[in-house]
Structures are given as C-alpha cells and as structure tokens.
JSON list of C-alpha atoms in Angstrom, two decimals:
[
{"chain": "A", "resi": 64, "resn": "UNK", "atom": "CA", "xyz": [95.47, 274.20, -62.81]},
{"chain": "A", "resi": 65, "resn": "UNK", "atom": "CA", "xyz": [97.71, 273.69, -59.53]},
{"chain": "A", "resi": 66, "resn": "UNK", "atom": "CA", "xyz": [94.86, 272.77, -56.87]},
{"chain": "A", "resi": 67, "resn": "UNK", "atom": "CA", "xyz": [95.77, 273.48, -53.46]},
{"chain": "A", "resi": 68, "resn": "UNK", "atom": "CA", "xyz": [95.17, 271.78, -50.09]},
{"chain": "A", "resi": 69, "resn": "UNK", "atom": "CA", "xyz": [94.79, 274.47, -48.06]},
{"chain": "A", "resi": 70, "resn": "UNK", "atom": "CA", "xyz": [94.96, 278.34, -49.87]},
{"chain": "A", "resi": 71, "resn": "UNK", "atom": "CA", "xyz": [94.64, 280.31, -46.10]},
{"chain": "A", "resi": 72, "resn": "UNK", "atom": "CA", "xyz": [97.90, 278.26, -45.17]},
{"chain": "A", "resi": 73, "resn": "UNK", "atom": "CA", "xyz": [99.69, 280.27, -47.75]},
{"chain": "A", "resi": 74, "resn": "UNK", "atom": "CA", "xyz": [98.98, 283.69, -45.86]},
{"chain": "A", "resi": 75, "resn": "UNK", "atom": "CA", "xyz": [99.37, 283.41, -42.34]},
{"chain": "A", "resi": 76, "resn": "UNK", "atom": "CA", "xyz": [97.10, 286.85, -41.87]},
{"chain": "A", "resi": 77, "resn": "UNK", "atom": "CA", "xyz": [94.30, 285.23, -44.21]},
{"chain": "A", "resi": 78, "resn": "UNK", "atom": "CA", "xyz": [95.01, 282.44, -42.04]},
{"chain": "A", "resi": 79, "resn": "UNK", "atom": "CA", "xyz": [94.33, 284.11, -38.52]},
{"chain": "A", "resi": 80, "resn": "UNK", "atom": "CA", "xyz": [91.59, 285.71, -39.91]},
{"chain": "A", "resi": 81, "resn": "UNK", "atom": "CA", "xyz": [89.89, 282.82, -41.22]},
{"chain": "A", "resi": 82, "resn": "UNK", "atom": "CA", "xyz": [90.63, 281.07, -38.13]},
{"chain": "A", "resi": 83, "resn": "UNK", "atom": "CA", "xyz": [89.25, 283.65, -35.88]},
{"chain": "A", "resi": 84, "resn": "UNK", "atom": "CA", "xyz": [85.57, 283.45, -38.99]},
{"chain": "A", "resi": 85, "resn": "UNK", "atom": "CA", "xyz": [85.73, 279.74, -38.18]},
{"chain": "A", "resi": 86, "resn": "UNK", "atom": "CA", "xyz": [85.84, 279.55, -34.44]},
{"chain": "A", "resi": 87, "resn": "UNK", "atom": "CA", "xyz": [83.91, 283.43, -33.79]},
{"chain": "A", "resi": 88, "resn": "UNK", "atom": "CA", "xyz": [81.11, 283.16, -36.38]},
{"chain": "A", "resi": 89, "resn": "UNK", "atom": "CA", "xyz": [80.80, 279.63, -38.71]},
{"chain": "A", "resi": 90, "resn": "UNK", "atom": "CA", "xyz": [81.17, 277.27, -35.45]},
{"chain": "A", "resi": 91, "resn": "UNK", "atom": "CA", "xyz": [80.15, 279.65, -32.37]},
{"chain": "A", "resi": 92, "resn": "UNK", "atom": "CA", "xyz": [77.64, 282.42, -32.24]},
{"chain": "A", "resi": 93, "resn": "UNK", "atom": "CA", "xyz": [74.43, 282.93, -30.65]},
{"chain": "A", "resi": 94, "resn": "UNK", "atom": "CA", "xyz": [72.42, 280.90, -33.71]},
{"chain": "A", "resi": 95, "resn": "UNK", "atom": "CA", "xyz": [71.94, 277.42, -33.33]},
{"chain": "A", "resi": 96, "resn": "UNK", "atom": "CA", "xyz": [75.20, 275.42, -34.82]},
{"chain": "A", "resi": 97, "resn": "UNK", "atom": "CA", "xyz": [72.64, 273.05, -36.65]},
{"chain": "A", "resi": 98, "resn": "UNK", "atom": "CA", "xyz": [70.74, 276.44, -38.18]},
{"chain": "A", "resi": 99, "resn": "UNK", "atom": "CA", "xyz": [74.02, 277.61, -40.10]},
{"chain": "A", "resi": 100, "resn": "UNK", "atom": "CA", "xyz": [74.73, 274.15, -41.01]},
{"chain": "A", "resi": 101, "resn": "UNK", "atom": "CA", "xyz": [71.59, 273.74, -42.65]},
{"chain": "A", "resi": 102, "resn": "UNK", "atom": "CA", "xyz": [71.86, 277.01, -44.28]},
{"chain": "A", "resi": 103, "resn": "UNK", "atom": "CA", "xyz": [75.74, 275.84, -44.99]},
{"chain": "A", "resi": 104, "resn": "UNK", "atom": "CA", "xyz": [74.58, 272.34, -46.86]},
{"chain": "A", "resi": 105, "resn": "UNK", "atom": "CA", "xyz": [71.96, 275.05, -49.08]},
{"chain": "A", "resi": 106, "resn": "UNK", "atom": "CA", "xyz": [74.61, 277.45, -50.17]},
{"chain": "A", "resi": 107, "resn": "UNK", "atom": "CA", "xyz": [76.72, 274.06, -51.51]},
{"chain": "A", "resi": 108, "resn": "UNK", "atom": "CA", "xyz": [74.09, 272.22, -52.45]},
{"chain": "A", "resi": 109, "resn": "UNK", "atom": "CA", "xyz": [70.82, 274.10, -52.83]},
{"chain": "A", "resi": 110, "resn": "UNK", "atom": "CA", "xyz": [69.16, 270.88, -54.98]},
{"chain": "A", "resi": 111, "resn": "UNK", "atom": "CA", "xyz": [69.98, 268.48, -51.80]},
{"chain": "A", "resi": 112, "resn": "UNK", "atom": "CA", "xyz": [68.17, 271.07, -49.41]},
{"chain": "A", "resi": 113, "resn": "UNK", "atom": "CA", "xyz": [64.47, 271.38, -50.10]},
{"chain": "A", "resi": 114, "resn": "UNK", "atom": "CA", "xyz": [63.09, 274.29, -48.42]},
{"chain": "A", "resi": 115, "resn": "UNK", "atom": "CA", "xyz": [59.52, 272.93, -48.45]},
{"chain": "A", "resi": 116, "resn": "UNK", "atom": "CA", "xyz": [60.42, 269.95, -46.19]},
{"chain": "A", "resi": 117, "resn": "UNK", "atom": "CA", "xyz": [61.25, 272.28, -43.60]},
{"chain": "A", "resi": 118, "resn": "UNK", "atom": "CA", "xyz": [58.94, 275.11, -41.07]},
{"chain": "A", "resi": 119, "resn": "UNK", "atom": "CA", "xyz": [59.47, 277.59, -38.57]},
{"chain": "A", "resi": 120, "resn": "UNK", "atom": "CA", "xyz": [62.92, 278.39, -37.94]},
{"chain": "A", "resi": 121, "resn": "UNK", "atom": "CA", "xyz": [64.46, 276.72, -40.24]},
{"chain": "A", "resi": 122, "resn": "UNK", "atom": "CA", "xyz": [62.23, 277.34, -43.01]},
{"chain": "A", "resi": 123, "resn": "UNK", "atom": "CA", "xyz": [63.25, 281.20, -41.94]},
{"chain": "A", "resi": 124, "resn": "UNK", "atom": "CA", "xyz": [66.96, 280.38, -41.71]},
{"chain": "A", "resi": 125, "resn": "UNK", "atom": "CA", "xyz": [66.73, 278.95, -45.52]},
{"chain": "A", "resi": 126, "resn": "UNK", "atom": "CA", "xyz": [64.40, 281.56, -47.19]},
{"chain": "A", "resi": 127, "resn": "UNK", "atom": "CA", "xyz": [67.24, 284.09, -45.74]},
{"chain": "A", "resi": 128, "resn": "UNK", "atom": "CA", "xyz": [69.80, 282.28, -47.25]},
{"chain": "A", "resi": 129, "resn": "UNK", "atom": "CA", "xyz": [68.36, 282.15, -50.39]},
{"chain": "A", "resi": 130, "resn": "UNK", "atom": "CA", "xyz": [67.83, 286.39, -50.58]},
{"chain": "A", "resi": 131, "resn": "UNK", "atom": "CA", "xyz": [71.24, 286.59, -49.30]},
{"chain": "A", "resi": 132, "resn": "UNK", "atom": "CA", "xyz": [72.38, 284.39, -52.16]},
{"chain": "A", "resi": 133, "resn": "UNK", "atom": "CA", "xyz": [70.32, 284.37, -54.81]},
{"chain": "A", "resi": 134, "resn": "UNK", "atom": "CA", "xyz": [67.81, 287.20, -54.81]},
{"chain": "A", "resi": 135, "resn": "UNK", "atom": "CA", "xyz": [68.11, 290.10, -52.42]},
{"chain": "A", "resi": 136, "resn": "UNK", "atom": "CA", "xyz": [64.02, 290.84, -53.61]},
{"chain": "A", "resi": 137, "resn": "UNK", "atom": "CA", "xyz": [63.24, 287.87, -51.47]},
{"chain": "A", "resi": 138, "resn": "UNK", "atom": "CA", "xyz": [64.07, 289.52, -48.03]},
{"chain": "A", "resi": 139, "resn": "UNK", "atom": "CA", "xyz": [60.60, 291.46, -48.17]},
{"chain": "A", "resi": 140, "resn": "UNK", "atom": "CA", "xyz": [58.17, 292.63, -45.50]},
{"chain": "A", "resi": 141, "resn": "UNK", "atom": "CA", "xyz": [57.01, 289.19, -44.89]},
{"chain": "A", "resi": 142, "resn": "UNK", "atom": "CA", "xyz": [59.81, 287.33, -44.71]},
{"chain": "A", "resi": 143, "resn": "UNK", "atom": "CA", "xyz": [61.49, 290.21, -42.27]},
{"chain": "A", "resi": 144, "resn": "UNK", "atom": "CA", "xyz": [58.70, 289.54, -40.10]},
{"chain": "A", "resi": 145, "resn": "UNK", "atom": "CA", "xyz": [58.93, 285.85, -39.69]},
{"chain": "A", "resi": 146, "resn": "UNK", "atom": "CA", "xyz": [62.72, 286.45, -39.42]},
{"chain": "A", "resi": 147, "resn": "UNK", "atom": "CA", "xyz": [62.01, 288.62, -36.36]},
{"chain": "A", "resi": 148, "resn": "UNK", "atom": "CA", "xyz": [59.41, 286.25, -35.19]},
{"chain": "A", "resi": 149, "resn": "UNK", "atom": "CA", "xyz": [62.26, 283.28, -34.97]},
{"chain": "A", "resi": 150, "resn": "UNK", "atom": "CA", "xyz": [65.35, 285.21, -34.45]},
{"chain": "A", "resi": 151, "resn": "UNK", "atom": "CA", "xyz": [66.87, 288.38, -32.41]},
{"chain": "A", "resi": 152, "resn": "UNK", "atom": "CA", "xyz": [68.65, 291.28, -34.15]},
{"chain": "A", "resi": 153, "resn": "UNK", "atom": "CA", "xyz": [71.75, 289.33, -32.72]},
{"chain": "A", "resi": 154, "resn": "UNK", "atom": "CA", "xyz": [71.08, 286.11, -34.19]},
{"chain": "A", "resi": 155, "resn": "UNK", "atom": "CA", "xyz": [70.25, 287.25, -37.42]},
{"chain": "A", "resi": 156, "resn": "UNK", "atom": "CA", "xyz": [73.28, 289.39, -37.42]},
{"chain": "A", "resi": 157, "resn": "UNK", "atom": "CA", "xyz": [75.37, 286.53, -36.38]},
{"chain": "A", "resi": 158, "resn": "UNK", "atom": "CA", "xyz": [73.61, 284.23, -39.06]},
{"chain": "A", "resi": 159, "resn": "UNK", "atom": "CA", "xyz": [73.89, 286.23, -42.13]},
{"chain": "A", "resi": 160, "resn": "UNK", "atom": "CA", "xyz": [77.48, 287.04, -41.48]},
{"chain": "A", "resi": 161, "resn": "UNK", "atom": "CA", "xyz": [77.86, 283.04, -41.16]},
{"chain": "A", "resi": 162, "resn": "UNK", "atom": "CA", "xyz": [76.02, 282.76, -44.51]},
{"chain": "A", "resi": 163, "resn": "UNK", "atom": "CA", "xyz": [78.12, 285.58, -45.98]},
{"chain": "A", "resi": 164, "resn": "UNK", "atom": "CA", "xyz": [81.24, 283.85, -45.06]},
{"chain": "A", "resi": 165, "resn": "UNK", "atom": "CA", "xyz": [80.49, 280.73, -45.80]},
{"chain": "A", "resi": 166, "resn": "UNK", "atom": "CA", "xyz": [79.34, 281.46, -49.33]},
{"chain": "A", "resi": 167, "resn": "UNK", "atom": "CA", "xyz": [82.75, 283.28, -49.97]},
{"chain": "A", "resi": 168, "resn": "UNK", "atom": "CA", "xyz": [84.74, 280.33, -48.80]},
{"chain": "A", "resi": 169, "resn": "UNK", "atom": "CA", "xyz": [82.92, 278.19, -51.43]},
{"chain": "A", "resi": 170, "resn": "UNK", "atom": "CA", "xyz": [83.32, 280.57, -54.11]},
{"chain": "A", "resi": 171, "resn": "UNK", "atom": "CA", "xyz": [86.87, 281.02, -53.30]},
{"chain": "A", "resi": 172, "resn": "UNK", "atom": "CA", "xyz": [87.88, 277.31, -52.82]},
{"chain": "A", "resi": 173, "resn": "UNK", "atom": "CA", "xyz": [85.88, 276.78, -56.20]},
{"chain": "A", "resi": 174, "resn": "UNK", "atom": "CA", "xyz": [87.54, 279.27, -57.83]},
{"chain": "A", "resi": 175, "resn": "UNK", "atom": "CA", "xyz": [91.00, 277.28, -56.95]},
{"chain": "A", "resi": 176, "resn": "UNK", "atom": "CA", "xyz": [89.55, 273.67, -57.38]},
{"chain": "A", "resi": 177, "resn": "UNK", "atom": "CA", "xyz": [89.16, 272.75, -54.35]},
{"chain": "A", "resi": 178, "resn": "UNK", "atom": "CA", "xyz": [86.02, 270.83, -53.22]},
{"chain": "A", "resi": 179, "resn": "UNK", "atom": "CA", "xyz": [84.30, 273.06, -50.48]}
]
C-alpha cells in the first residue's frame, strides 16, 4: 500500500474544506480548545484516556464522546442533563461536530496508513 503524506492535498476542494473544519470547528469554536483535545486524544487513544480520572466538564465532554463513538445508548436522560448542566446548546453543537470530524479524519487517514 502507497501511504500518503497528506490525502486532502490531492483535492484542492477536500482541501478548502478541511481547512475551513480545522480552523472553524477542530481549533476555534465556542468549546474550550483543551475540551476537544481531550475528547481528540480519546477517539485515538481511548486506553490512554481514563474517563474515571476526570469530573465535571470534562468527565461530560468524554462520556459524549464515547456515545458519539461507541454507543449512541449512552447519551441517555442523565447524561443529557449533565451535558446541559456544563455546556450550551452552542457548545455542544460545536463539540460534537468537532468529535464527528475528528473521528472521520482518523478513520480516513487509517484507512490510507497514515498515523492520525
């Protein structure tokens, strides 16, 4: 298998685009930059993150990650309301779009043997 550097490069669209995910949404945004890296280090690595070290708003931020991810079940009642008790409709809009996005990227760079 060819691995390659830098797949968006290929496409300038899927380049502008990605560009515009990067700087609008995985490195700006109205969440906290260290919140979506957290969450970002889970989705790569979930053994490295343990969830159980962690409280409040983060705890939130990782729990969400892992129904986005893993098990859409886990987004019930109670973890809506501690979502809402951390974050606006905004930020939690603007967070699970970054965790969306981010998880893709890994797949996709994965999927062409590229470290993510």
């Amino acid at each position: 298998m060819t691995h390659i550097v830098d797949p968006f490069a290929l496409h300038p669209d899927a380049a502008q685009t990605w560009q515009f995910i990067t700087e609008n949404v995985l490195r700006a945004g109205v969440v906290d930059q260290s919140v979506k890296e957290l969450c970002f280090r889970y989705l790569s690595d979930p053994d490295a993150v343990d969830v159980e070290d962690f409280d409040g708003r983060e705890r939130a931020a990782l729990e969400w990650a892992y129904a986005i991810v893993w098990d859409a079940d886990a987004a019930d009642d109670d973890l809506w309301a501690r979502l809402h008790s951390f974050f606006s409709e905004e930020e939690l809009v603007d967070l699970g779009c970054a965790v969306g996005f981010e998880l893709g990227r890994q797949h996709f760079l994965r999927t062409l043997g590229v470290a993510p």
